[in-house]
Amino acid sequence: MEKLGMNEIREKYLSFFESKGHLRLPSFSLVPKNDKSLLLINAGMAPLKPYFTGKEIPPSKRVTTCQKCIRTPDIDRVGKTARHGTFFEMLGNFSFGDYFKKEAIPWAWEFVTKVLELPEERLWVTIYENDDEAYEIWNKVVGLPPEKIVRMGKEDNFWEIGTGPCGPCSEIYFDRGEDKGCGKPTCGVGCDCDRFIEFWNLVFTQFDKDAEGNYNPLPKPNIDTGMGLERIATIMQEVDSIFDVDVIRGITDYVGEMAGVKYGDDKKNDVSLRVITDHIRGVTFMISDGILPSNEGRGYVLRRLLRRAARYGKLLGLDRPFLYNVVDVVVEHYKGAYPEIQERKDYIKNVIKKRRGAV
Ligand SMILES: [Zn+2]
């Protein structure tokens, strides 16, 4: 397999699904529209909810997006681990009552094996325990042997939130090799260790759960898939951490240069470099989407990211305002997919510069 850059993977994904009749939409804003249940967009399907529920008519029954997302529940772990981040991008292909499993599954396989050229022998899939329809497609249409199709329970492979549309999922895993594993005889798909990583989740929204707990089949089932761009990039580039992915590493190295330290030389400095690298991306996109630092709601999330980035900058000896300068390198890397940040670059930098506390 070729070591594809993050920007190339994004483009290959979107153009692949365009070739399958999907309308490519730009990422929606991080600010949810008419959705009081969410502070910030946190998944590829979140801004598409009105299309799934039928509240709004989609511009096409097949849509593909790369959605910018922010999740903050694990904010305190960011920097300390290889995988935690608050800002990430989610690739997805969606069917609003149009195609279903027999298209979604073979397309996912085709993209992964033919476009990304991931070696088949390192791929595994999971399905929901009762989903024989998915099993048949993986086995008969795609041609995966039975031992490569792992049946999992409701907790892992059934998507539902309260009542409403829900359904089974099928996930694709990559085997990073025995040397990344825990070595236990039981090690396999679903093990907690770093060997098998799930990178693509195909959700088959085929039921409508009612208040009595009945799963009523939807007349027109939907497809909702999600693949974390950073995660698939770590697989393609054979690195252990999202911070070693080309685009992201470019930002980390730039901050390191400013501080006169090298990423990888010192564990404590690395934590600071990772925190700043993660947060400045979220900050750039949030301000670009019209959010301003404040004491509540989204503005508070932004203020918190700015303050944390400044604090970790101080630990690196960056006492003078520095963060606004990092925006330049974020824009350089991301402007191809998100031209709006190029247009609003000066504005974004000014908002950061004006923050009290000199970040
Ligand atoms: Zn294991």
Coordinates of N, CA and C and ligand atoms in Angstrom, one line a residue, residues 181-184 187-188 191-196, ligand 1:
G181 N 0.4 -6.3 19.4 CA -0.6 -6.9 20.2 C -0.2 -7.2 21.7
C182 N -1.2 -7.7 22.4 CA -1.0 -8.0 23.8 C -0.3 -9.3 24.0
G183 N -0.4 -10.2 23.0 CA 0.2 -11.5 23.1 C -0.7 -12.5 23.7
K184 N -1.8 -12.1 24.3 CA -2.7 -13.1 24.9 C -3.3 -14.1 23.9
C187 N -6.3 -12.8 22.1 CA -6.2 -11.6 21.3 C -6.9 -11.7 20.0
G188 N -7.7 -10.8 19.6 CA -8.4 -10.8 18.4 C -9.2 -9.5 18.2
C191 N -10.3 -6.9 21.0 CA -9.4 -6.9 22.1 C -9.0 -5.4 22.4
D192 N -8.8 -5.2 23.7 CA -8.5 -3.8 24.1 C -7.1 -3.3 23.7
C193 N -6.3 -4.2 23.3 CA -4.9 -3.7 22.9 C -4.8 -3.0 21.6
D194 N -3.6 -2.6 21.2 CA -3.5 -1.8 20.0 C -3.4 -2.5 18.7
R195 N -3.6 -3.9 18.7 CA -3.3 -4.6 17.5 C -4.4 -4.4 16.4
F196 N -5.7 -4.7 16.8 CA -6.8 -4.6 15.8 C -7.5 -3.2 16.0
Ligands
ZN1 ZN -4.8 -8.0 22.3

